[in-house]
Amino acid sequence: MENGTSFKEFHILALPNKLDKSAFSVFFFLIYFISVVLNLMLLMVIYSDVHLHTPMYLFLCHLSFVDICYTTTTIPKLLHMLLSGNNTVSFIQCFSQMFFYFWGACIEVNLLLAMAYDRYIAICKPLRYAEILNKRRCVLLMVGIWGIALLNSLFITVSASFTPLCYSPTIKQFYCDFKAVIKLSCPGNFFLFVIFVEMIVFGFCSFACSLASYIKVAKVILAMTSKDGRRKAFSTCSSHIMVLSIFYGTSVLVYMIPPSANLEVLERSCTIFYTAVTPMLNPLLYSLRNKDVKRALMRLFNKCVSYFEYR
């Protein structure tokens, strides 16, 4: 790695020294545990119920799996640093974490776009839903989402690893974030341009396309004459819109906050919500506001009860 300094490791300053690290360790452990349990439960419910084997729930399965993966990329390492007091990570460890985290984040962005397209087809073109989103196209779409995210994450990570560093290798964040690396890099480097293009393509364009889909869906819903039809159509989209709003709302705050010592607390708080709390909220929003998922959950629960009764 061609760095402008001789540093071979980073120091992660996850929390200010004055804060109680034990309390925060418990907080992050609970968030991580609840997130993994809820997402695994949602995966089990969808897998076990044939009524949920549709494109919409295929995307939701991938979303739950990705949420588990990229919280696992950050929180266990954070807990290790808080409990051991060793906040040093090597360059390899840092950029490996950056790669897997960014891979998961890119997949989630594309999945949210795919889910917005799914709702657009289901409500605006219901008679062609099975034809447009058939099994073959869904498989190709998922392969494309994972593949594009993999190549993009690899490109970002390699670009970041060869960025010259001119400042102290102390990352004031709870994981190796590429924005934190930018703050350590020398002025006028190529990586800044790369990040700008990333924000446009995977940030603004993806959000604009998702928003356009939901605007068209809203027009169709408002044009429905049946109140029950409007209520049912809106209920199927409300969870998606809430997840989309939370994800993009917090991520915009994280990556659009200008570098400033006065805004570090706000930036870290938004990052915690964006990377840890949001993956925990996703399965709750989809299960509590979705009657099909709640019915499938009850059927699975009854099967488990019957199984233990007969034993």
Coordinates of C-alpha atoms in Angstrom, one line a residue:
M1 CA 0.0 0.0 0.0
E2 CA 1.4 3.3 -1.1
N3 CA 0.7 5.5 2.0
G4 CA 2.1 8.9 2.6
T5 CA 3.1 7.7 6.1
S6 CA 4.9 4.7 7.6
F7 CA 1.8 3.7 9.6
K8 CA 1.0 0.0 9.4
E9 CA -2.2 0.1 11.5
F10 CA -5.2 2.2 12.5
H11 CA -6.5 3.2 15.9
I12 CA -10.3 3.0 16.2
L13 CA -11.6 5.7 18.6
A14 CA -15.1 4.3 18.8
L15 CA -16.2 6.3 21.9
P16 CA -14.8 9.2 23.8
N17 CA -12.8 8.1 26.8
K18 CA -15.1 9.8 29.3
L19 CA -18.0 7.5 28.3
D20 CA -18.8 4.2 30.1
K21 CA -17.6 1.5 27.7
S22 CA -19.3 -1.3 29.7
A23 CA -22.7 0.2 29.4
F24 CA -22.2 0.8 25.7
S25 CA -20.9 -2.9 25.3
V26 CA -24.2 -4.1 26.8
F27 CA -26.2 -1.7 24.5
F28 CA -24.4 -2.9 21.3
F29 CA -24.6 -6.5 22.3
L30 CA -28.4 -6.2 22.8
I31 CA -28.9 -4.5 19.5
Y32 CA -26.8 -7.1 17.7
F33 CA -28.5 -10.0 19.4
I34 CA -32.0 -8.7 18.8
S35 CA -31.2 -7.9 15.2
V36 CA -29.8 -11.4 14.4
V37 CA -32.7 -13.1 16.2
L38 CA -35.4 -11.1 14.4
N39 CA -33.8 -11.4 11.0
L40 CA -33.2 -15.2 11.4
M41 CA -36.9 -15.5 12.5
L42 CA -38.1 -13.7 9.4
L43 CA -35.9 -15.9 7.2
M44 CA -37.3 -19.1 8.9
V45 CA -40.9 -17.8 8.5
I46 CA -40.6 -17.1 4.8
Y47 CA -38.7 -20.3 4.1
S48 CA -41.2 -22.5 5.9
D49 CA -44.4 -21.1 4.4
V50 CA -45.1 -21.7 0.7
H51 CA -47.5 -18.9 0.6
L52 CA -44.6 -16.5 1.0
H53 CA -42.5 -17.9 -1.9
T54 CA -43.0 -14.9 -4.1
P55 CA -40.5 -12.3 -5.5
M56 CA -41.4 -9.8 -2.8
Y57 CA -40.4 -12.2 0.0
L58 CA -37.4 -13.4 -2.0
F59 CA -36.0 -9.9 -1.9
L60 CA -37.0 -9.6 1.8
C61 CA -35.1 -12.8 2.6
H62 CA -32.0 -11.4 1.0
L63 CA -32.5 -8.1 2.9
S64 CA -32.6 -10.0 6.2
F65 CA -29.5 -12.1 5.3
V66 CA -27.6 -9.0 4.3
D67 CA -28.6 -7.2 7.5
I68 CA -27.2 -10.1 9.5
C69 CA -24.0 -10.1 7.5
Y70 CA -23.1 -6.5 7.7
T71 CA -23.9 -6.0 11.3
T72 CA -21.7 -9.0 12.0
T73 CA -19.0 -7.2 10.1
T74 CA -18.9 -4.3 12.5
I75 CA -20.5 -5.0 15.9
P76 CA -18.5 -8.1 17.1
K77 CA -15.2 -6.3 16.4
L78 CA -16.6 -3.2 18.2
L79 CA -17.5 -5.3 21.3
H80 CA -14.0 -6.8 21.3
M81 CA -12.4 -3.4 21.3
L82 CA -14.7 -2.0 24.0
L83 CA -14.2 -5.0 26.3
S84 CA -10.5 -5.6 25.7
G85 CA -9.4 -2.0 25.4
N86 CA -7.4 -2.9 22.3
N87 CA -8.5 -0.5 19.6
T88 CA -5.7 -1.2 17.1
V89 CA -6.5 -2.9 13.8
S90 CA -4.0 -3.6 11.0
F91 CA -4.4 -2.2 7.5
I92 CA -5.5 -5.7 6.3
Q93 CA -8.2 -6.0 9.0
C94 CA -9.4 -2.4 8.4
F95 CA -9.8 -2.7 4.6
S96 CA -11.3 -6.2 4.9
Q97 CA -13.9 -4.8 7.2
M98 CA -14.5 -1.9 4.8
F99 CA -14.9 -4.4 1.9
F100 CA -17.5 -6.6 3.5
Y101 CA -19.4 -3.8 5.0
F102 CA -19.5 -1.8 1.8
W103 CA -20.5 -5.0 -0.1
G104 CA -23.5 -5.4 2.2
A105 CA -24.5 -1.8 2.0
C106 CA -24.4 -1.8 -1.8
I107 CA -26.5 -5.0 -1.8
E108 CA -29.1 -3.3 0.5
V109 CA -29.3 -0.2 -1.7
N110 CA -30.0 -2.4 -4.8
L111 CA -32.4 -4.6 -2.9
L112 CA -34.4 -1.6 -1.8
L113 CA -34.6 -0.5 -5.5
A114 CA -35.6 -4.0 -6.5
M115 CA -38.4 -4.0 -3.9
A116 CA -39.6 -0.7 -5.1
Y117 CA -39.8 -2.1 -8.6
D118 CA -41.6 -5.2 -7.3
R119 CA -44.3 -3.0 -5.7
Y120 CA -44.6 -0.9 -8.9
I121 CA -45.2 -4.0 -11.0
A122 CA -47.6 -5.6 -8.4
I123 CA -49.8 -2.5 -8.2
C124 CA -49.5 -0.8 -11.5
K125 CA -49.3 -3.9 -13.7
P126 CA -50.8 -6.7 -11.7
L127 CA -51.9 -8.8 -14.6
R128 CA -48.3 -9.0 -15.9
Y129 CA -46.7 -9.5 -12.5
A130 CA -46.0 -13.2 -12.9
E131 CA -44.7 -12.7 -16.4
I132 CA -42.3 -9.8 -15.6
L133 CA -41.0 -11.1 -12.3
N134 CA -40.8 -14.8 -13.1
K135 CA -38.4 -17.2 -11.4
R136 CA -35.7 -16.9 -14.0
R137 CA -35.6 -13.1 -14.0
C138 CA -35.7 -13.0 -10.2
V139 CA -32.6 -15.3 -10.0
L140 CA -30.8 -13.2 -12.6
L141 CA -31.7 -10.0 -10.8
M142 CA -30.3 -11.4 -7.5
V143 CA -27.1 -12.6 -9.1
G144 CA -26.7 -9.2 -10.7
I145 CA -27.3 -7.3 -7.4
W146 CA -24.8 -9.4 -5.5
G147 CA -22.3 -9.3 -8.4
I148 CA -22.4 -5.6 -9.0
A149 CA -22.1 -4.9 -5.3
L150 CA -19.1 -7.2 -5.1
L151 CA -17.3 -5.5 -7.9
N152 CA -18.2 -2.0 -6.6
S153 CA -17.0 -2.9 -3.1
L154 CA -13.8 -4.3 -4.4
F155 CA -13.1 -1.2 -6.5
I156 CA -13.8 1.1 -3.5
T157 CA -11.7 -0.9 -1.1
V158 CA -8.7 -1.1 -3.5
S159 CA -9.0 2.6 -4.2
A160 CA -9.0 3.4 -0.5
S161 CA -6.1 1.1 0.3
F162 CA -3.9 3.0 -2.2
T163 CA -4.9 6.4 -1.1
P164 CA -2.0 8.3 0.4
L165 CA -2.5 9.1 4.1
C166 CA -1.1 12.4 5.5
Y167 CA -2.6 12.6 9.0
S168 CA -2.7 10.6 12.2
P169 CA -4.2 7.1 11.6
T170 CA -6.9 7.6 14.3
I171 CA -10.3 6.8 13.0
K172 CA -13.0 8.6 15.0
Q173 CA -15.7 6.1 14.2
F174 CA -16.6 2.6 15.5
Y175 CA -15.6 0.8 12.4
C176 CA -13.4 1.3 9.3
D177 CA -15.6 3.6 7.3
F178 CA -14.4 4.9 3.9
K179 CA -15.5 8.4 5.0
A180 CA -13.2 8.1 8.0
V181 CA -10.3 7.2 5.7
I182 CA -11.0 10.3 3.5
K183 CA -10.4 12.4 6.6
L184 CA -6.9 10.9 6.9
S185 CA -6.0 11.1 3.3
C186 CA -3.9 13.8 1.6
P187 CA -5.7 16.7 0.0
G188 CA -6.5 16.5 -3.7
N189 CA -6.4 12.7 -4.1
F190 CA -8.3 10.6 -6.7
F191 CA -10.3 8.8 -4.0
L192 CA -12.5 11.9 -3.4
F193 CA -13.6 11.8 -7.0
V194 CA -14.4 8.1 -6.7
I195 CA -16.6 8.7 -3.6
F196 CA -18.4 11.6 -5.4
V197 CA -19.3 9.2 -8.3
E198 CA -20.4 6.5 -5.8
M199 CA -22.7 9.0 -4.1
I200 CA -24.3 9.9 -7.4
V201 CA -24.7 6.4 -8.8
F202 CA -25.5 4.3 -5.8
G203 CA -27.0 7.1 -3.7
F204 CA -28.9 9.7 -5.6
C205 CA -29.8 7.6 -8.7
S206 CA -31.0 4.6 -6.7
F207 CA -33.1 6.8 -4.4
A208 CA -34.5 8.7 -7.3
C209 CA -35.6 5.5 -9.1
S210 CA -37.1 4.1 -5.9
L211 CA -39.0 7.4 -5.2
A212 CA -40.3 7.5 -8.8
S213 CA -41.6 4.0 -8.5
Y214 CA -43.5 4.8 -5.3
I215 CA -44.9 8.1 -6.7
K216 CA -46.4 6.1 -9.6
V217 CA -47.7 3.5 -7.1
A218 CA -49.3 6.3 -5.0
K219 CA -51.1 7.7 -8.1
V220 CA -52.5 4.3 -8.9
I221 CA -53.6 3.8 -5.3
L222 CA -55.3 7.2 -5.1
A223 CA -57.2 6.5 -8.3
M224 CA -58.7 3.3 -6.9
T225 CA -62.5 3.5 -6.3
S226 CA -62.6 0.8 -3.6
K227 CA -61.6 1.9 -0.1
D228 CA -60.6 -1.7 0.7
G229 CA -58.5 -1.9 -2.4
R230 CA -56.7 1.4 -1.5
R231 CA -56.2 0.2 2.1
K232 CA -54.8 -3.2 1.0
A233 CA -52.5 -1.7 -1.6
F234 CA -51.2 1.0 0.8
S235 CA -50.5 -1.5 3.5
T236 CA -48.3 -3.6 1.2
C237 CA -46.2 -0.5 0.4
S238 CA -46.1 1.3 3.7
S239 CA -43.5 -1.0 5.2
H240 CA -41.3 -0.6 2.2
I241 CA -41.6 3.2 2.3
M242 CA -40.7 3.3 6.0
V243 CA -37.6 1.2 5.5
L244 CA -36.6 3.2 2.5
S245 CA -37.0 6.5 4.4
I246 CA -35.1 5.3 7.5
F247 CA -32.2 3.8 5.4
Y248 CA -31.7 6.8 3.1
G249 CA -32.6 9.4 5.8
T250 CA -29.9 8.2 8.2
S251 CA -27.3 7.4 5.5
V252 CA -27.7 10.9 4.0
L253 CA -27.1 12.4 7.4
V254 CA -24.0 10.2 7.9
Y255 CA -22.3 10.9 4.5
M256 CA -23.5 14.5 3.9
I257 CA -22.4 15.9 7.3
P258 CA -19.4 18.0 6.6
P259 CA -16.1 17.1 8.4
S260 CA -16.2 19.1 11.6
A261 CA -15.1 18.5 15.2
N262 CA -18.4 20.1 16.4
L263 CA -20.5 17.5 14.4
E264 CA -18.6 14.4 15.4
V265 CA -21.2 13.3 18.1
L266 CA -24.0 13.8 15.6
E267 CA -22.2 11.8 12.9
R268 CA -21.4 8.9 15.2
S269 CA -25.0 8.8 16.5
C270 CA -26.4 8.7 12.9
T271 CA -23.8 6.0 12.0
I272 CA -24.9 3.9 14.9
F273 CA -28.5 4.2 13.9
Y274 CA -27.7 3.6 10.2
T275 CA -25.4 0.5 10.7
A276 CA -26.9 -1.1 13.9
V277 CA -30.4 0.0 14.7
T278 CA -31.8 0.0 11.1
P279 CA -31.1 -3.7 10.5
M280 CA -32.9 -4.4 13.8
L281 CA -36.0 -2.3 12.7
N282 CA -36.3 -3.8 9.2
P283 CA -37.8 -7.2 10.3
L284 CA -40.0 -5.5 12.8
L285 CA -41.5 -3.2 10.2
Y286 CA -42.1 -6.0 7.8
S287 CA -43.6 -8.4 10.3
L288 CA -45.7 -6.1 12.4
R289 CA -47.2 -4.3 9.4
N290 CA -47.6 -7.3 7.2
K291 CA -50.6 -9.6 7.7
D292 CA -49.2 -12.4 5.5
V293 CA -46.0 -12.5 7.6
K294 CA -48.0 -12.5 10.9
R295 CA -50.2 -15.4 9.6
A296 CA -47.1 -17.3 8.6
L297 CA -45.5 -16.7 11.9
M298 CA -48.6 -18.0 13.7
R299 CA -48.7 -21.1 11.5
L300 CA -45.0 -21.8 12.3
F301 CA -45.7 -21.2 16.0
N302 CA -48.6 -23.6 16.0
K303 CA -46.5 -26.2 14.2
C304 CA -43.8 -25.9 16.8
V305 CA -46.3 -26.2 19.6
S306 CA -47.9 -29.3 18.0
Y307 CA -44.5 -30.9 17.5
F308 CA -43.6 -30.6 21.2
E309 CA -47.0 -31.7 22.4
Y310 CA -46.8 -34.9 20.4
R311 CA -43.3 -35.6 21.8

